[in-house]
Short mmCIF file of C-alpha atoms in Angstrom, two decimals:
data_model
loop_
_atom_site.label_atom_id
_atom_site.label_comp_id
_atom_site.label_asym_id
_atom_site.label_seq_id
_atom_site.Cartn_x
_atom_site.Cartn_y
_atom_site.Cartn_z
CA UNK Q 171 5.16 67.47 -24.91
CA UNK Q 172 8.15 68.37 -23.08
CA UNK Q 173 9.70 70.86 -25.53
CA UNK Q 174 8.58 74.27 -24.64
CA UNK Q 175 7.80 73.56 -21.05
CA UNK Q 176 11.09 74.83 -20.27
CA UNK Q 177 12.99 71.86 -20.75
CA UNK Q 178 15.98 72.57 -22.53
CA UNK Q 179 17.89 69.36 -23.81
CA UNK Q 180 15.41 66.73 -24.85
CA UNK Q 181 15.65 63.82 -27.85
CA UNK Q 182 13.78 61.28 -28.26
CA UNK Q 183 15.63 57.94 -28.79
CA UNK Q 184 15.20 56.91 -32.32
CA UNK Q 185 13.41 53.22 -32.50
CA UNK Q 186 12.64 53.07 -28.92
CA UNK Q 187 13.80 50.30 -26.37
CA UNK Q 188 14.10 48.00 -29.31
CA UNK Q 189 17.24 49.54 -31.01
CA UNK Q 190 18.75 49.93 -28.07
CA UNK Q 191 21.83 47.38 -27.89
CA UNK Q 192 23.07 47.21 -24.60
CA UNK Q 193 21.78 46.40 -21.10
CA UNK Q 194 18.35 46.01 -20.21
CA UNK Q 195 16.72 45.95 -16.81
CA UNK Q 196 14.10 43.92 -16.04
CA UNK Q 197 11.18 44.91 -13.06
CA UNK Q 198 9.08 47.09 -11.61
CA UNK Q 199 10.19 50.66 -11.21
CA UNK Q 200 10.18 50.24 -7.47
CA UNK Q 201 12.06 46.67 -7.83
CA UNK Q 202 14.89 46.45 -4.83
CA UNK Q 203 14.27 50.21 -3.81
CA UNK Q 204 13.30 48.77 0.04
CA UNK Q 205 16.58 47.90 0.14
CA UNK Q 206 17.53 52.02 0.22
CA UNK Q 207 14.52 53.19 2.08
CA UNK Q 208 16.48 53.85 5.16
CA UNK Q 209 19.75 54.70 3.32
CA UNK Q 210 20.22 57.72 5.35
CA UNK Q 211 24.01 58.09 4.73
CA UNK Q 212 27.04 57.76 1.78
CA UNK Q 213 28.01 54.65 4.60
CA UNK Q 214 25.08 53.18 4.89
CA UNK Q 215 24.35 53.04 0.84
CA UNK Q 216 28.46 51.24 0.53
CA UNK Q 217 27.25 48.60 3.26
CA UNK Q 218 24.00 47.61 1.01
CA UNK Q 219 25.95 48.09 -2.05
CA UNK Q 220 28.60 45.64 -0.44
CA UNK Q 221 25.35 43.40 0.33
CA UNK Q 222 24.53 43.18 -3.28
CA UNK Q 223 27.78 42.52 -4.68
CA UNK Q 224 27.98 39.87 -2.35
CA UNK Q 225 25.23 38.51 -3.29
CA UNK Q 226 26.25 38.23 -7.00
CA UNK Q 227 29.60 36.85 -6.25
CA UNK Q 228 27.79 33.69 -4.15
CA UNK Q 229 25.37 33.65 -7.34
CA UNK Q 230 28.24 33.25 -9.78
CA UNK Q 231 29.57 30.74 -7.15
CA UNK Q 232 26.55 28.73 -7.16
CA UNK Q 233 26.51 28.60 -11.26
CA UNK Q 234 29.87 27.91 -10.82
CA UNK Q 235 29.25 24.10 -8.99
CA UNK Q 236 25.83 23.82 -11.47
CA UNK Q 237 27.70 23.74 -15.02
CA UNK Q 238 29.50 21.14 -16.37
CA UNK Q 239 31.86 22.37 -18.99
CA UNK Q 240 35.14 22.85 -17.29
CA UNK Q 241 35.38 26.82 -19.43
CA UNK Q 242 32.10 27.57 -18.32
CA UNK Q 243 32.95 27.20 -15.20
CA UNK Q 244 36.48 29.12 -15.52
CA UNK Q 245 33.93 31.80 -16.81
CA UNK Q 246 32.29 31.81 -13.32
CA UNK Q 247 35.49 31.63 -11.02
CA UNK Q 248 36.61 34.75 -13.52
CA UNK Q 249 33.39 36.46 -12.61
CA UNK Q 250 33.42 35.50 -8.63
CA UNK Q 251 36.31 37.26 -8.73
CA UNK Q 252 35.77 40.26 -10.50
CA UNK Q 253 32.97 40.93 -7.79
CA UNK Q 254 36.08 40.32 -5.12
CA UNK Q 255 37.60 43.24 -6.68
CA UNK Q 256 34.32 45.83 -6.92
CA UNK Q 257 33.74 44.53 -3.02
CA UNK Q 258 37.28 46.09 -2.56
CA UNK Q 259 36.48 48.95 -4.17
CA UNK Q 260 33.54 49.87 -2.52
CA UNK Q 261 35.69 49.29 1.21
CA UNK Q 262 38.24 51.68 -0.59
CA UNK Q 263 35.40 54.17 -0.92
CA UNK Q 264 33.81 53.76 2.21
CA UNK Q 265 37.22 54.43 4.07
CA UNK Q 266 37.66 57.74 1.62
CA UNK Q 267 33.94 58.89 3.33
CA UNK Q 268 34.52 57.46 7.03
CA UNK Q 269 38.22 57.46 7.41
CA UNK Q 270 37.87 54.32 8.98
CA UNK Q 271 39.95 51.45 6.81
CA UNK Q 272 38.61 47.94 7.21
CA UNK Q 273 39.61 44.61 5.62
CA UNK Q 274 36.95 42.99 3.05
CA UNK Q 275 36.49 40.31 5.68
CA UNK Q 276 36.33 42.97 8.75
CA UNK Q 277 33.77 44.57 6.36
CA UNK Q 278 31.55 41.59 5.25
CA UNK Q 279 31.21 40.98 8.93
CA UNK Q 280 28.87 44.01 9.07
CA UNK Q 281 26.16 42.94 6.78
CA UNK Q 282 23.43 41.29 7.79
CA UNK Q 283 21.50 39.74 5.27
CA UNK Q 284 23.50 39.38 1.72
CA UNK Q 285 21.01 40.28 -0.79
CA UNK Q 286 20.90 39.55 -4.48
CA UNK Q 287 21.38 42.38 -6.90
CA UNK Q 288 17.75 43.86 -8.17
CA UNK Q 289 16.86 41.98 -5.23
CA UNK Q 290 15.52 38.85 -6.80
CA UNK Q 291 16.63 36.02 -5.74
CA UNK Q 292 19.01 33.10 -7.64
CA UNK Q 293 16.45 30.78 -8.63
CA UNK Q 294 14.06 33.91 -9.63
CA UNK Q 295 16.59 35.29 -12.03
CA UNK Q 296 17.43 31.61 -13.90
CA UNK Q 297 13.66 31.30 -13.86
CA UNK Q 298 13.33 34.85 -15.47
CA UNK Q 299 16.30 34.29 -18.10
CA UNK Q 300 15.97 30.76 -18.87
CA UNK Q 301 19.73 30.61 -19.22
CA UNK Q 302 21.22 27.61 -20.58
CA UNK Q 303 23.89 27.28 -18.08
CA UNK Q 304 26.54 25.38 -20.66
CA UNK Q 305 26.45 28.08 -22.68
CA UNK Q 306 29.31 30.66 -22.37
CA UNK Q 307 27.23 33.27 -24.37
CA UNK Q 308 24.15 32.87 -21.95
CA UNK Q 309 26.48 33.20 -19.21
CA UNK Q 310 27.44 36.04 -19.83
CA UNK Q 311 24.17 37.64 -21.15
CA UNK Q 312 23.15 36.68 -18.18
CA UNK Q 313 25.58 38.57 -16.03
CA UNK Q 314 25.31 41.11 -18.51
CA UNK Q 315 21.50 41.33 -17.43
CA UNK Q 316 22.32 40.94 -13.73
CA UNK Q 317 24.94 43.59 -13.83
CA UNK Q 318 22.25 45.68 -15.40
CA UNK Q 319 19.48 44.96 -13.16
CA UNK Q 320 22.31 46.72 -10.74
CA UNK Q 321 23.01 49.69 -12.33
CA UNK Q 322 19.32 50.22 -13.05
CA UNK Q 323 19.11 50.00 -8.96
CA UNK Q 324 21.76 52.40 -8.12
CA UNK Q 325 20.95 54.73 -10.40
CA UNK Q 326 17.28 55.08 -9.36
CA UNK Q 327 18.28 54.87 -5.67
CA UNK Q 328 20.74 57.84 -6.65
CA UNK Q 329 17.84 59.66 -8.22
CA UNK Q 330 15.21 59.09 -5.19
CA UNK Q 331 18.18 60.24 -2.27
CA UNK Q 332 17.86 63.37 -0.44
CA UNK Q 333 21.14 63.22 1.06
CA UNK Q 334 24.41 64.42 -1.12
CA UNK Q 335 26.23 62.25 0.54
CA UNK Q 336 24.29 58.99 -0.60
CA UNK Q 337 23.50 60.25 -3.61
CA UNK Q 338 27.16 60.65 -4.40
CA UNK Q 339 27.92 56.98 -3.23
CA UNK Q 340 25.29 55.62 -5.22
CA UNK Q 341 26.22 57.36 -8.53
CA UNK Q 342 30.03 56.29 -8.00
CA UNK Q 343 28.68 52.37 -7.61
CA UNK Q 344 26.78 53.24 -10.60
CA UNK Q 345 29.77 54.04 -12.43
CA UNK Q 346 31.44 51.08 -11.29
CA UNK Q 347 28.88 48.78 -12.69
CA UNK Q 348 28.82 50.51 -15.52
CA UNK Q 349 32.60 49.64 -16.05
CA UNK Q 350 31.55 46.16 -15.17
CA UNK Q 351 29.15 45.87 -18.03
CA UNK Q 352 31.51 47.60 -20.07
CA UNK Q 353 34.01 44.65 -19.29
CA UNK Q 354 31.87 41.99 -19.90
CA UNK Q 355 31.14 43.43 -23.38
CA UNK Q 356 33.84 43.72 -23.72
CA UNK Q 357 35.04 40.25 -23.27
CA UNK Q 358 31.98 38.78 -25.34
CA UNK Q 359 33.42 40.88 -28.25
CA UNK Q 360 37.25 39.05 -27.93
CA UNK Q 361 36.10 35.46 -27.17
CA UNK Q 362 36.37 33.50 -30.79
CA UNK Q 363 34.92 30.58 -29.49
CA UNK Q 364 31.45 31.10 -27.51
CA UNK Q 365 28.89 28.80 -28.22
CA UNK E 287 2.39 81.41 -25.60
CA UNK E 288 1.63 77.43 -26.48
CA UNK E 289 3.21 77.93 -30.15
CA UNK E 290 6.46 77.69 -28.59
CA UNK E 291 5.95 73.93 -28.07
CA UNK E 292 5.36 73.52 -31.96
CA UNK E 293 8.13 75.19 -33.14
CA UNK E 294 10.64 74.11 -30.33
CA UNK E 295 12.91 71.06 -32.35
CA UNK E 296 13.61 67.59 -30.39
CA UNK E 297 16.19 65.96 -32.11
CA UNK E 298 16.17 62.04 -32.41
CA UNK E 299 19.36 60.34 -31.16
CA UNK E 300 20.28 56.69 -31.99
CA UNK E 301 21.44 54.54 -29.22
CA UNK E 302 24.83 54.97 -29.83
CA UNK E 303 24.48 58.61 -29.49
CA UNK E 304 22.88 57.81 -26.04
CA UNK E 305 25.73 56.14 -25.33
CA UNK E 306 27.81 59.14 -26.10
CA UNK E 307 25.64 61.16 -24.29
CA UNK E 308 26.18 59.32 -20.87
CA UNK E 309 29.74 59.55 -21.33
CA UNK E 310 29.70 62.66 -21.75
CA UNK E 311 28.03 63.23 -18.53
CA UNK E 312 29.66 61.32 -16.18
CA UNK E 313 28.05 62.70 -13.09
CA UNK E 314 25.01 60.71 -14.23
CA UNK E 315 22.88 63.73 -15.53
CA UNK E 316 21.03 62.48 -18.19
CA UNK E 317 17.91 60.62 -17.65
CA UNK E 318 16.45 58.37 -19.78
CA UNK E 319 12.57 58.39 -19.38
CA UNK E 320 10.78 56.01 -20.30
CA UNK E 321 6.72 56.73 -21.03
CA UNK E 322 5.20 53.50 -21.98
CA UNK E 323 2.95 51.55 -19.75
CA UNK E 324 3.82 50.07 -16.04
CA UNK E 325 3.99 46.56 -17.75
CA UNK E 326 5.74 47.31 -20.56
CA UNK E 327 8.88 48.98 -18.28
CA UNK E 328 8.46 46.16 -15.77
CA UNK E 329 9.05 43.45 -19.23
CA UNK E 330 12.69 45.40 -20.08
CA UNK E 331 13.51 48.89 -19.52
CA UNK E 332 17.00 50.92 -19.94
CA UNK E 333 18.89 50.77 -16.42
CA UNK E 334 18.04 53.60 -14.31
CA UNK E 335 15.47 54.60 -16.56
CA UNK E 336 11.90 56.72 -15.23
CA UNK E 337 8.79 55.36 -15.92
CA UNK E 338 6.58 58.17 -16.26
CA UNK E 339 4.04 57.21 -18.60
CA UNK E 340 2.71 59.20 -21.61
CA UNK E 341 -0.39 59.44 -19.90
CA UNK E 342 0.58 61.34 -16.62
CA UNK E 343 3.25 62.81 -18.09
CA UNK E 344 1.78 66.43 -18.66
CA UNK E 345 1.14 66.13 -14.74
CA UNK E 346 4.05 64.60 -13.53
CA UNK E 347 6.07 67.50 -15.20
CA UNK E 348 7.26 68.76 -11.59
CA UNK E 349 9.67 65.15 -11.14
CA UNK E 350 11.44 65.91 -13.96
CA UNK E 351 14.97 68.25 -13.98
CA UNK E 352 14.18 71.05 -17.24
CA UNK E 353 18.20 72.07 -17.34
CA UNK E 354 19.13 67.87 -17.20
CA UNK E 355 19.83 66.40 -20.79
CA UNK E 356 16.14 63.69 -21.17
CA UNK E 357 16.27 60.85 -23.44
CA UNK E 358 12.66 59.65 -24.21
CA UNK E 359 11.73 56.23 -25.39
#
């Protein structure tokens, strides 16, 4: 339908959804977008992108003190920390745009209500995945899914912003999930052991 | 001239030419669009994907970049 109209690289994806094997989002196509509808600048997108990575690093916390298995929850403190490191990232990125440089803590001061990423909230998402919260392969599919739920976010924020600015910002903590996916594929490929 | 729509060749992509594809566009340029139904994208759709489905799609041609590389599932 598209070919023809002017639209010059299309392909369709061979098997659909089904053969794809990576990340899948799941939700509405507006799911979490209220959380950009005033995103007005590249600053304000960092401080709800800080929100949300917040939110996922308390969320790995939480499954942390739920599991038993004492590698399970190693898996979780590895994870909680990881998001330490992408919350640095985005202060790093937010100094690069406002040439103000603020601590993590200085930063995480500013945000008012920590928000799950996707916007759903902890309970929602191990109702949603049924994850089985011993297993280290769950876990991870699980963050997999999370992280993807994420992406999906920033990306379609990215898309719907009318400021370059934002739109930039957003497509940058895009990327940076993306890596974070990548990563936990990664590791799910090198672990001998998962059950 | 509504031939040209005929004639004009999509090529099918696996996923891991997908893959390639995004990393080969770095700036986030290609855009997967998705054009089932609301409840089937709302079940499991690719991250960032569009829902635009089949059905408005002829209509809805305006939202969508012509010079961006589109991946359709």
């Amino acid at each position: 339908m598209l070919a023809g109209k002017g639209f010059e690289k299309i392909y369709n994806l061979s098997g659909g959804i089904k053969a794809w094997d990576k990340e899948v989002a799941v939700g509405s196509e507006d799911t979490g977008l209220h959380l950009f509808d005033r995103v007005l600048s590249g600053e304000e997108a960092i401080t709800i992108g800080f929100g949300l990575e917040m939110g996922l690093r308390d969320f790995y916390l939480a499954m942390q003190k739920r599991v038993v298995r004492e590698a399970t929850k190693a898996l979780f403190s590895k994870l909680a920390d990881i998001e330490i490191l992408h919350q640095e990232q985005l202060v790093q990125l937010y100094g690069e745009i406002t040439g103000t440089q603020l601590s993590v803590a200085d930063f995480a001061e500013k945000i008012a209500e920590p928000a799950m990423e996707g916007g759903l909230t902890t309970e929602e998402y191990l109702q949603l995945y049924k994850t089985d919260l011993d297993s280290e392969s769950e876990v991870l599919s699980l963050a997999m899914a999370i992280e993807a739920q994420a992406l999906d976010l920033y990306l379609r924020a990215a898309e719907k912003s009318t400021e370059a600015g934002s739109e930039r910002v957003l497509r940058r903590i895009a990327a940076e999930e993306r890596s974070h996916i990548a990563r936990l594929s990664h590791y799910i490929d090198h672990q001998q052991d998962l059950i | 001239m509504k031939w040209l729509q005929f004639f004009t060749p999509v090529a099918s992509i696996n996923w891991e030419e997908a893959n390639q594809l995004v990393a080969d566009h770095p700036d986030g340029d290609v855009l997967f669009l998705d054009v089932r139904q609301p409840q089937e994208y709302a079940a499991g759709h690719l991250p960032g994907a569009k829902l635009l489905p089949l059905g408005d799609l002829e209509n809805r041609l305006g939202e969508l970049a012509r010079e961006k590389p589109i991946v359709i599932y």
